[in-house]
């Protein structure tokens, strides 16, 4: 611990009280007192500089230390985060370099159980969002295209990395890694001191390969910013009074997760006074946009799976039924939002008039059901029909379908 007796002398010479100095420098009197008595092991450089500036003293600056971390982050997981957090607390500036190679990354995806391939933008966003409040962390992307894949090709890779770091102005003092086998290579090819953190994974026992092969088994190791990427979406669709809303609520409860309610019903109450007869063709883009916001929110906070009450195909069906034509914005949302599982509930449950329904006649219900199937077919959307009318059997059948989607028995 450093001695700050010279600060005590300067305060005394200027005739200031500790309270005056503390207030002027944005620190508490208690912090200042402990600092002067050498009871703070790692004083804040920012606070020290403020005190020196107030007292008219030259602030003794030390040379900035710089660290670097390399990784694919395919995907980012809590083991990566632990490494990055440990490293950034040991240096003044930490550069996290995401290594990408389109062909290699495609092979990783093809050998995985992931339902979609993470793009470079996805991986950068995960890093940027996760560490956005830590100002000493910098995120970069380095293209490894054409380089011999790890663990080979150190000569070519190191030359590329040296050029990349020179272009970015990165003069690293330390490389941080969890891979013991890379220690000698980093020192030999980059000539940078390498610090190995938790090589045995004793604190965070996880790898990117484990998550790629079974993301739901290792769900707790997937960071908050990454989880929405892996969330499976299940849309429940059907005609009026087919039990969609009730089924969505029951499934969300049993799977302990979120759901997206039918925005159109809210829209009718908040914008049309509760009467869907006032609904116009120009309302459908607003309804679709509101439904998309409901879905995005449900996905963001979901636990592995989320349930959607009424999809955009259903909105398009209502638009075509009531207005005789399809809406282009709704079609754009159909193209953009593709769900992992679409369950079509047969419209054979008792019809309940709730003030917002008008297709209660058996012929109307059958006609709307056929329209839904036509639109699903035209948009190349696979779906599963649940035809049983018994509510409990419907519920059990839907549970089975969701478990199959999640790879559960």
PDB file of N, CA and C in Angstrom, residues 296-373:
ATOM      1  N   UNK A 296     -41.461 -10.224 -29.482  1.00  0.00           N
ATOM      2  CA  UNK A 296     -40.065  -9.922 -29.147  1.00  0.00           C
ATOM      3  C   UNK A 296     -39.864  -9.876 -27.629  1.00  0.00           C
ATOM      4  N   UNK A 297     -40.811  -9.288 -26.923  1.00  0.00           N
ATOM      5  CA  UNK A 297     -40.714  -9.201 -25.466  1.00  0.00           C
ATOM      6  C   UNK A 297     -40.774 -10.599 -24.842  1.00  0.00           C
ATOM      7  N   UNK A 298     -41.699 -11.428 -25.352  1.00  0.00           N
ATOM      8  CA  UNK A 298     -41.835 -12.778 -24.807  1.00  0.00           C
ATOM      9  C   UNK A 298     -40.571 -13.600 -25.045  1.00  0.00           C
ATOM     10  N   UNK A 299     -39.980 -13.466 -26.224  1.00  0.00           N
ATOM     11  CA  UNK A 299     -38.755 -14.204 -26.541  1.00  0.00           C
ATOM     12  C   UNK A 299     -37.604 -13.758 -25.641  1.00  0.00           C
ATOM     13  N   UNK A 300     -37.500 -12.465 -25.419  1.00  0.00           N
ATOM     14  CA  UNK A 300     -36.382 -11.920 -24.635  1.00  0.00           C
ATOM     15  C   UNK A 300     -36.338 -12.492 -23.218  1.00  0.00           C
ATOM     16  N   UNK A 301     -37.496 -12.729 -22.629  1.00  0.00           N
ATOM     17  CA  UNK A 301     -37.533 -13.158 -21.225  1.00  0.00           C
ATOM     18  C   UNK A 301     -37.976 -14.612 -21.063  1.00  0.00           C
ATOM     19  N   UNK A 302     -37.951 -15.376 -22.141  1.00  0.00           N
ATOM     20  CA  UNK A 302     -38.455 -16.744 -22.105  1.00  0.00           C
ATOM     21  C   UNK A 302     -37.500 -17.707 -21.416  1.00  0.00           C
ATOM     22  N   UNK A 303     -38.065 -18.790 -20.946  1.00  0.00           N
ATOM     23  CA  UNK A 303     -37.306 -19.899 -20.391  1.00  0.00           C
ATOM     24  C   UNK A 303     -37.342 -21.047 -21.400  1.00  0.00           C
ATOM     25  N   UNK A 304     -36.425 -21.046 -22.334  1.00  0.00           N
ATOM     26  CA  UNK A 304     -36.245 -22.070 -23.371  1.00  0.00           C
ATOM     27  C   UNK A 304     -37.294 -21.999 -24.478  1.00  0.00           C
ATOM     28  N   UNK A 305     -38.539 -21.731 -24.136  1.00  0.00           N
ATOM     29  CA  UNK A 305     -39.608 -21.738 -25.132  1.00  0.00           C
ATOM     30  C   UNK A 305     -40.613 -20.651 -24.780  1.00  0.00           C
ATOM     31  N   UNK A 306     -41.260 -20.087 -25.793  1.00  0.00           N
ATOM     32  CA  UNK A 306     -42.330 -19.132 -25.538  1.00  0.00           C
ATOM     33  C   UNK A 306     -43.505 -19.462 -26.444  1.00  0.00           C
ATOM     34  N   UNK A 307     -44.688 -19.028 -26.029  1.00  0.00           N
ATOM     35  CA  UNK A 307     -45.918 -19.389 -26.728  1.00  0.00           C
ATOM     36  C   UNK A 307     -46.606 -18.142 -27.264  1.00  0.00           C
ATOM     37  N   UNK A 308     -47.021 -18.228 -28.530  1.00  0.00           N
ATOM     38  CA  UNK A 308     -47.584 -17.080 -29.233  1.00  0.00           C
ATOM     39  C   UNK A 308     -49.071 -17.315 -29.482  1.00  0.00           C
ATOM     40  N   UNK A 309     -49.887 -16.415 -28.999  1.00  0.00           N
ATOM     41  CA  UNK A 309     -51.331 -16.487 -29.205  1.00  0.00           C
ATOM     42  C   UNK A 309     -51.678 -15.718 -30.481  1.00  0.00           C
ATOM     43  N   UNK A 310     -51.930 -16.448 -31.547  1.00  0.00           N
ATOM     44  CA  UNK A 310     -52.312 -15.887 -32.841  1.00  0.00           C
ATOM     45  C   UNK A 310     -51.091 -15.326 -33.575  1.00  0.00           C
ATOM     46  N   UNK A 311     -50.802 -15.885 -34.726  1.00  0.00           N
ATOM     47  CA  UNK A 311     -49.649 -15.437 -35.506  1.00  0.00           C
ATOM     48  C   UNK A 311     -50.094 -14.475 -36.607  1.00  0.00           C
ATOM     49  N   UNK A 312     -49.172 -14.120 -37.473  1.00  0.00           N
ATOM     50  CA  UNK A 312     -49.471 -13.148 -38.532  1.00  0.00           C
ATOM     51  C   UNK A 312     -50.309 -13.770 -39.654  1.00  0.00           C
ATOM     52  N   UNK A 313     -50.203 -15.083 -39.819  1.00  0.00           N
ATOM     53  CA  UNK A 313     -51.065 -15.752 -40.794  1.00  0.00           C
ATOM     54  C   UNK A 313     -52.526 -15.598 -40.390  1.00  0.00           C
ATOM     55  N   UNK A 314     -52.797 -15.721 -39.091  1.00  0.00           N
ATOM     56  CA  UNK A 314     -54.164 -15.556 -38.607  1.00  0.00           C
ATOM     57  C   UNK A 314     -54.652 -14.124 -38.839  1.00  0.00           C
ATOM     58  N   UNK A 315     -53.789 -13.161 -38.590  1.00  0.00           N
ATOM     59  CA  UNK A 315     -54.158 -11.763 -38.851  1.00  0.00           C
ATOM     60  C   UNK A 315     -54.467 -11.558 -40.332  1.00  0.00           C
ATOM     61  N   UNK A 316     -53.656 -12.166 -41.189  1.00  0.00           N
ATOM     62  CA  UNK A 316     -53.891 -12.045 -42.625  1.00  0.00           C
ATOM     63  C   UNK A 316     -55.211 -12.702 -43.026  1.00  0.00           C
ATOM     64  N   UNK A 317     -55.526 -13.817 -42.380  1.00  0.00           N
ATOM     65  CA  UNK A 317     -56.785 -14.500 -42.670  1.00  0.00           C
ATOM     66  C   UNK A 317     -57.979 -13.626 -42.305  1.00  0.00           C
ATOM     67  N   UNK A 318     -57.911 -12.966 -41.156  1.00  0.00           N
ATOM     68  CA  UNK A 318     -59.000 -12.065 -40.760  1.00  0.00           C
ATOM     69  C   UNK A 318     -59.100 -10.876 -41.729  1.00  0.00           C
ATOM     70  N   UNK A 319     -57.936 -10.368 -42.140  1.00  0.00           N
ATOM     71  CA  UNK A 319     -57.937  -9.247 -43.077  1.00  0.00           C
ATOM     72  C   UNK A 319     -58.596  -9.651 -44.400  1.00  0.00           C
ATOM     73  N   UNK A 320     -58.248 -10.831 -44.868  1.00  0.00           N
ATOM     74  CA  UNK A 320     -58.818 -11.308 -46.129  1.00  0.00           C
ATOM     75  C   UNK A 320     -60.310 -11.609 -45.976  1.00  0.00           C
ATOM     76  N   UNK A 321     -60.687 -12.144 -44.831  1.00  0.00           N
ATOM     77  CA  UNK A 321     -62.090 -12.479 -44.580  1.00  0.00           C
ATOM     78  C   UNK A 321     -62.962 -11.236 -44.533  1.00  0.00           C
ATOM     79  N   UNK A 322     -62.507 -10.216 -43.809  1.00  0.00           N
ATOM     80  CA  UNK A 322     -63.339  -9.031 -43.583  1.00  0.00           C
ATOM     81  C   UNK A 322     -63.174  -7.964 -44.658  1.00  0.00           C
ATOM     82  N   UNK A 323     -62.008  -7.926 -45.323  1.00  0.00           N
ATOM     83  CA  UNK A 323     -61.748  -6.829 -46.258  1.00  0.00           C
ATOM     84  C   UNK A 323     -61.473  -7.300 -47.685  1.00  0.00           C
ATOM     85  N   UNK A 324     -61.479  -8.601 -47.888  1.00  0.00           N
ATOM     86  CA  UNK A 324     -61.394  -9.138 -49.233  1.00  0.00           C
ATOM     87  C   UNK A 324     -60.019  -9.104 -49.875  1.00  0.00           C
ATOM     88  N   UNK A 325     -58.993  -8.747 -49.140  1.00  0.00           N
ATOM     89  CA  UNK A 325     -57.652  -8.690 -49.705  1.00  0.00           C
ATOM     90  C   UNK A 325     -56.608  -8.834 -48.591  1.00  0.00           C
ATOM     91  N   UNK A 326     -55.416  -9.204 -48.996  1.00  0.00           N
ATOM     92  CA  UNK A 326     -54.331  -9.363 -48.036  1.00  0.00           C
ATOM     93  C   UNK A 326     -53.624  -8.026 -47.817  1.00  0.00           C
ATOM     94  N   UNK A 327     -52.957  -7.908 -46.676  1.00  0.00           N
ATOM     95  CA  UNK A 327     -52.246  -6.674 -46.340  1.00  0.00           C
ATOM     96  C   UNK A 327     -50.743  -6.889 -46.539  1.00  0.00           C
ATOM     97  N   UNK A 328     -50.066  -6.033 -47.306  1.00  0.00           N
ATOM     98  CA  UNK A 328     -48.634  -6.250 -47.589  1.00  0.00           C
ATOM     99  C   UNK A 328     -47.744  -6.203 -46.354  1.00  0.00           C
ATOM    100  N   UNK A 329     -48.082  -5.343 -45.391  1.00  0.00           N
ATOM    101  CA  UNK A 329     -47.248  -5.271 -44.193  1.00  0.00           C
ATOM    102  C   UNK A 329     -47.386  -6.547 -43.367  1.00  0.00           C
ATOM    103  N   UNK A 330     -48.596  -7.063 -43.282  1.00  0.00           N
ATOM    104  CA  UNK A 330     -48.809  -8.323 -42.566  1.00  0.00           C
ATOM    105  C   UNK A 330     -48.055  -9.447 -43.268  1.00  0.00           C
ATOM    106  N   UNK A 331     -48.047  -9.417 -44.592  1.00  0.00           N
ATOM    107  CA  UNK A 331     -47.301 -10.428 -45.343  1.00  0.00           C
ATOM    108  C   UNK A 331     -45.805 -10.330 -45.058  1.00  0.00           C
ATOM    109  N   UNK A 332     -45.312  -9.107 -44.941  1.00  0.00           N
ATOM    110  CA  UNK A 332     -43.893  -8.922 -44.616  1.00  0.00           C
ATOM    111  C   UNK A 332     -43.567  -9.523 -43.254  1.00  0.00           C
ATOM    112  N   UNK A 333     -44.498  -9.409 -42.319  1.00  0.00           N
ATOM    113  CA  UNK A 333     -44.275  -9.977 -40.990  1.00  0.00           C
ATOM    114  C   UNK A 333     -44.356 -11.496 -41.033  1.00  0.00           C
ATOM    115  N   UNK A 334     -45.215 -12.042 -41.884  1.00  0.00           N
ATOM    116  CA  UNK A 334     -45.268 -13.493 -42.062  1.00  0.00           C
ATOM    117  C   UNK A 334     -43.912 -14.001 -42.549  1.00  0.00           C
ATOM    118  N   UNK A 335     -43.336 -13.274 -43.493  1.00  0.00           N
ATOM    119  CA  UNK A 335     -42.039 -13.669 -44.048  1.00  0.00           C
ATOM    120  C   UNK A 335     -40.914 -13.531 -43.021  1.00  0.00           C
ATOM    121  N   UNK A 336     -41.002 -12.530 -42.159  1.00  0.00           N
ATOM    122  CA  UNK A 336     -39.934 -12.239 -41.205  1.00  0.00           C
ATOM    123  C   UNK A 336     -39.983 -13.156 -39.988  1.00  0.00           C
ATOM    124  N   UNK A 337     -41.173 -13.412 -39.473  1.00  0.00           N
ATOM    125  CA  UNK A 337     -41.332 -14.189 -38.240  1.00  0.00           C
ATOM    126  C   UNK A 337     -41.730 -15.621 -38.580  1.00  0.00           C
ATOM    127  N   UNK A 338     -40.773 -16.514 -38.484  1.00  0.00           N
ATOM    128  CA  UNK A 338     -41.035 -17.929 -38.689  1.00  0.00           C
ATOM    129  C   UNK A 338     -40.878 -18.646 -37.353  1.00  0.00           C
ATOM    130  N   UNK A 339     -41.882 -19.405 -36.978  1.00  0.00           N
ATOM    131  CA  UNK A 339     -41.901 -20.033 -35.664  1.00  0.00           C
ATOM    132  C   UNK A 339     -41.424 -21.478 -35.752  1.00  0.00           C
ATOM    133  N   UNK A 340     -40.869 -21.969 -34.652  1.00  0.00           N
ATOM    134  CA  UNK A 340     -40.312 -23.320 -34.635  1.00  0.00           C
ATOM    135  C   UNK A 340     -41.408 -24.384 -34.686  1.00  0.00           C
ATOM    136  N   UNK A 341     -42.558 -24.055 -34.151  1.00  0.00           N
ATOM    137  CA  UNK A 341     -43.673 -24.994 -34.161  1.00  0.00           C
ATOM    138  C   UNK A 341     -44.969 -24.207 -34.288  1.00  0.00           C
ATOM    139  N   UNK A 342     -45.798 -24.585 -35.246  1.00  0.00           N
ATOM    140  CA  UNK A 342     -47.119 -23.974 -35.416  1.00  0.00           C
ATOM    141  C   UNK A 342     -48.158 -25.057 -35.170  1.00  0.00           C
ATOM    142  N   UNK A 343     -49.013 -24.839 -34.188  1.00  0.00           N
ATOM    143  CA  UNK A 343     -50.072 -25.787 -33.850  1.00  0.00           C
ATOM    144  C   UNK A 343     -51.405 -25.190 -34.283  1.00  0.00           C
ATOM    145  N   UNK A 344     -52.084 -25.880 -35.171  1.00  0.00           N
ATOM    146  CA  UNK A 344     -53.394 -25.436 -35.642  1.00  0.00           C
ATOM    147  C   UNK A 344     -54.468 -26.195 -34.872  1.00  0.00           C
ATOM    148  N   UNK A 345     -55.198 -25.479 -34.042  1.00  0.00           N
ATOM    149  CA  UNK A 345     -56.279 -26.084 -33.265  1.00  0.00           C
ATOM    150  C   UNK A 345     -57.548 -26.131 -34.114  1.00  0.00           C
ATOM    151  N   UNK A 346     -58.104 -27.300 -34.252  1.00  0.00           N
ATOM    152  CA  UNK A 346     -59.336 -27.423 -35.023  1.00  0.00           C
ATOM    153  C   UNK A 346     -60.450 -26.664 -34.322  1.00  0.00           C
ATOM    154  N   UNK A 347     -61.253 -26.004 -35.118  1.00  0.00           N
ATOM    155  CA  UNK A 347     -62.307 -25.139 -34.569  1.00  0.00           C
ATOM    156  C   UNK A 347     -63.558 -25.956 -34.257  1.00  0.00           C
ATOM    157  N   UNK A 348     -63.403 -26.934 -33.345  1.00  0.00           N
ATOM    158  CA  UNK A 348     -64.516 -27.835 -33.020  1.00  0.00           C
ATOM    159  C   UNK A 348     -64.867 -27.837 -31.540  1.00  0.00           C
ATOM    160  N   UNK A 349     -64.428 -26.792 -30.830  1.00  0.00           N
ATOM    161  CA  UNK A 349     -64.807 -26.629 -29.428  1.00  0.00           C
ATOM    162  C   UNK A 349     -66.025 -25.704 -29.352  1.00  0.00           C
ATOM    163  N   UNK A 350     -66.753 -25.707 -28.241  1.00  0.00           N
ATOM    164  CA  UNK A 350     -67.950 -24.866 -28.132  1.00  0.00           C
ATOM    165  C   UNK A 350     -67.622 -23.394 -28.390  1.00  0.00           C
ATOM    166  N   UNK A 351     -68.462 -22.751 -29.192  1.00  0.00           N
ATOM    167  CA  UNK A 351     -68.268 -21.328 -29.511  1.00  0.00           C
ATOM    168  C   UNK A 351     -68.796 -20.477 -28.367  1.00  0.00           C
ATOM    169  N   UNK A 352     -67.955 -19.538 -27.900  1.00  0.00           N
ATOM    170  CA  UNK A 352     -68.329 -18.665 -26.783  1.00  0.00           C
ATOM    171  C   UNK A 352     -68.345 -17.226 -27.275  1.00  0.00           C
ATOM    172  N   UNK A 353     -69.474 -16.560 -27.142  1.00  0.00           N
ATOM    173  CA  UNK A 353     -69.584 -15.155 -27.548  1.00  0.00           C
ATOM    174  C   UNK A 353     -68.986 -14.271 -26.459  1.00  0.00           C
ATOM    175  N   UNK A 354     -67.959 -13.506 -26.811  1.00  0.00           N
ATOM    176  CA  UNK A 354     -67.323 -12.630 -25.826  1.00  0.00           C
ATOM    177  C   UNK A 354     -67.410 -11.167 -26.216  1.00  0.00           C
ATOM    178  N   UNK A 355     -68.217 -10.852 -27.209  1.00  0.00           N
ATOM    179  CA  UNK A 355     -68.383  -9.468 -27.639  1.00  0.00           C
ATOM    180  C   UNK A 355     -67.451  -9.072 -28.758  1.00  0.00           C
ATOM    181  N   UNK A 356     -66.432  -9.913 -29.044  1.00  0.00           N
ATOM    182  CA  UNK A 356     -65.477  -9.591 -30.103  1.00  0.00           C
ATOM    183  C   UNK A 356     -65.494 -10.644 -31.210  1.00  0.00           C
ATOM    184  N   UNK A 357     -66.405 -11.578 -31.157  1.00  0.00           N
ATOM    185  CA  UNK A 357     -66.417 -12.671 -32.110  1.00  0.00           C
ATOM    186  C   UNK A 357     -67.674 -12.611 -32.969  1.00  0.00           C
ATOM    187  N   UNK A 358     -67.497 -12.936 -34.249  1.00  0.00           N
ATOM    188  CA  UNK A 358     -68.641 -12.849 -35.162  1.00  0.00           C
ATOM    189  C   UNK A 358     -68.750 -14.043 -36.091  1.00  0.00           C
ATOM    190  N   UNK A 359     -67.812 -15.001 -35.965  1.00  0.00           N
ATOM    191  CA  UNK A 359     -67.822 -16.155 -36.865  1.00  0.00           C
ATOM    192  C   UNK A 359     -68.251 -17.404 -36.106  1.00  0.00           C
ATOM    193  N   UNK A 360     -69.435 -17.353 -35.507  1.00  0.00           N
ATOM    194  CA  UNK A 360     -69.887 -18.459 -34.667  1.00  0.00           C
ATOM    195  C   UNK A 360     -70.639 -19.553 -35.390  1.00  0.00           C
ATOM    196  N   UNK A 361     -71.146 -19.275 -36.581  1.00  0.00           N
ATOM    197  CA  UNK A 361     -71.896 -20.291 -37.318  1.00  0.00           C
ATOM    198  C   UNK A 361     -70.942 -21.400 -37.769  1.00  0.00           C
ATOM    199  N   UNK A 362     -71.409 -22.655 -37.738  1.00  0.00           N
ATOM    200  CA  UNK A 362     -70.530 -23.776 -38.139  1.00  0.00           C
ATOM    201  C   UNK A 362     -69.924 -23.602 -39.524  1.00  0.00           C
ATOM    202  N   UNK A 363     -70.694 -23.089 -40.479  1.00  0.00           N
ATOM    203  CA  UNK A 363     -70.146 -22.892 -41.824  1.00  0.00           C
ATOM    204  C   UNK A 363     -69.051 -21.832 -41.814  1.00  0.00           C
ATOM    205  N   UNK A 364     -69.243 -20.759 -41.042  1.00  0.00           N
ATOM    206  CA  UNK A 364     -68.228 -19.706 -40.949  1.00  0.00           C
ATOM    207  C   UNK A 364     -66.950 -20.237 -40.305  1.00  0.00           C
ATOM    208  N   UNK A 365     -67.118 -21.042 -39.280  1.00  0.00           N
ATOM    209  CA  UNK A 365     -65.953 -21.581 -38.585  1.00  0.00           C
ATOM    210  C   UNK A 365     -65.157 -22.514 -39.502  1.00  0.00           C
ATOM    211  N   UNK A 366     -65.874 -23.362 -40.225  1.00  0.00           N
ATOM    212  CA  UNK A 366     -65.195 -24.280 -41.149  1.00  0.00           C
ATOM    213  C   UNK A 366     -64.506 -23.518 -42.275  1.00  0.00           C
ATOM    214  N   UNK A 367     -65.173 -22.496 -42.790  1.00  0.00           N
ATOM    215  CA  UNK A 367     -64.601 -21.713 -43.881  1.00  0.00           C
ATOM    216  C   UNK A 367     -63.322 -21.003 -43.436  1.00  0.00           C
ATOM    217  N   UNK A 368     -63.331 -20.436 -42.229  1.00  0.00           N
ATOM    218  CA  UNK A 368     -62.143 -19.733 -41.727  1.00  0.00           C
ATOM    219  C   UNK A 368     -60.998 -20.726 -41.484  1.00  0.00           C
ATOM    220  N   UNK A 369     -61.333 -21.917 -41.003  1.00  0.00           N
ATOM    221  CA  UNK A 369     -60.305 -22.932 -40.787  1.00  0.00           C
ATOM    222  C   UNK A 369     -59.638 -23.311 -42.109  1.00  0.00           C
ATOM    223  N   UNK A 370     -60.410 -23.455 -43.158  1.00  0.00           N
ATOM    224  CA  UNK A 370     -59.852 -23.781 -44.463  1.00  0.00           C
ATOM    225  C   UNK A 370     -58.969 -22.645 -44.984  1.00  0.00           C
ATOM    226  N   UNK A 371     -59.413 -21.397 -44.730  1.00  0.00           N
ATOM    227  CA  UNK A 371     -58.627 -20.244 -45.154  1.00  0.00           C
ATOM    228  C   UNK A 371     -57.259 -20.240 -44.465  1.00  0.00           C
ATOM    229  N   UNK A 372     -57.234 -20.558 -43.182  1.00  0.00           N
ATOM    230  CA  UNK A 372     -55.962 -20.641 -42.454  1.00  0.00           C
ATOM    231  C   UNK A 372     -55.043 -21.679 -43.085  1.00  0.00           C
ATOM    232  N   UNK A 373     -55.578 -22.830 -43.413  1.00  0.00           N
ATOM    233  CA  UNK A 373     -54.766 -23.891 -43.991  1.00  0.00           C
ATOM    234  C   UNK A 373     -54.231 -23.499 -45.366  1.00  0.00           C
TER     235      UNK A 373
END
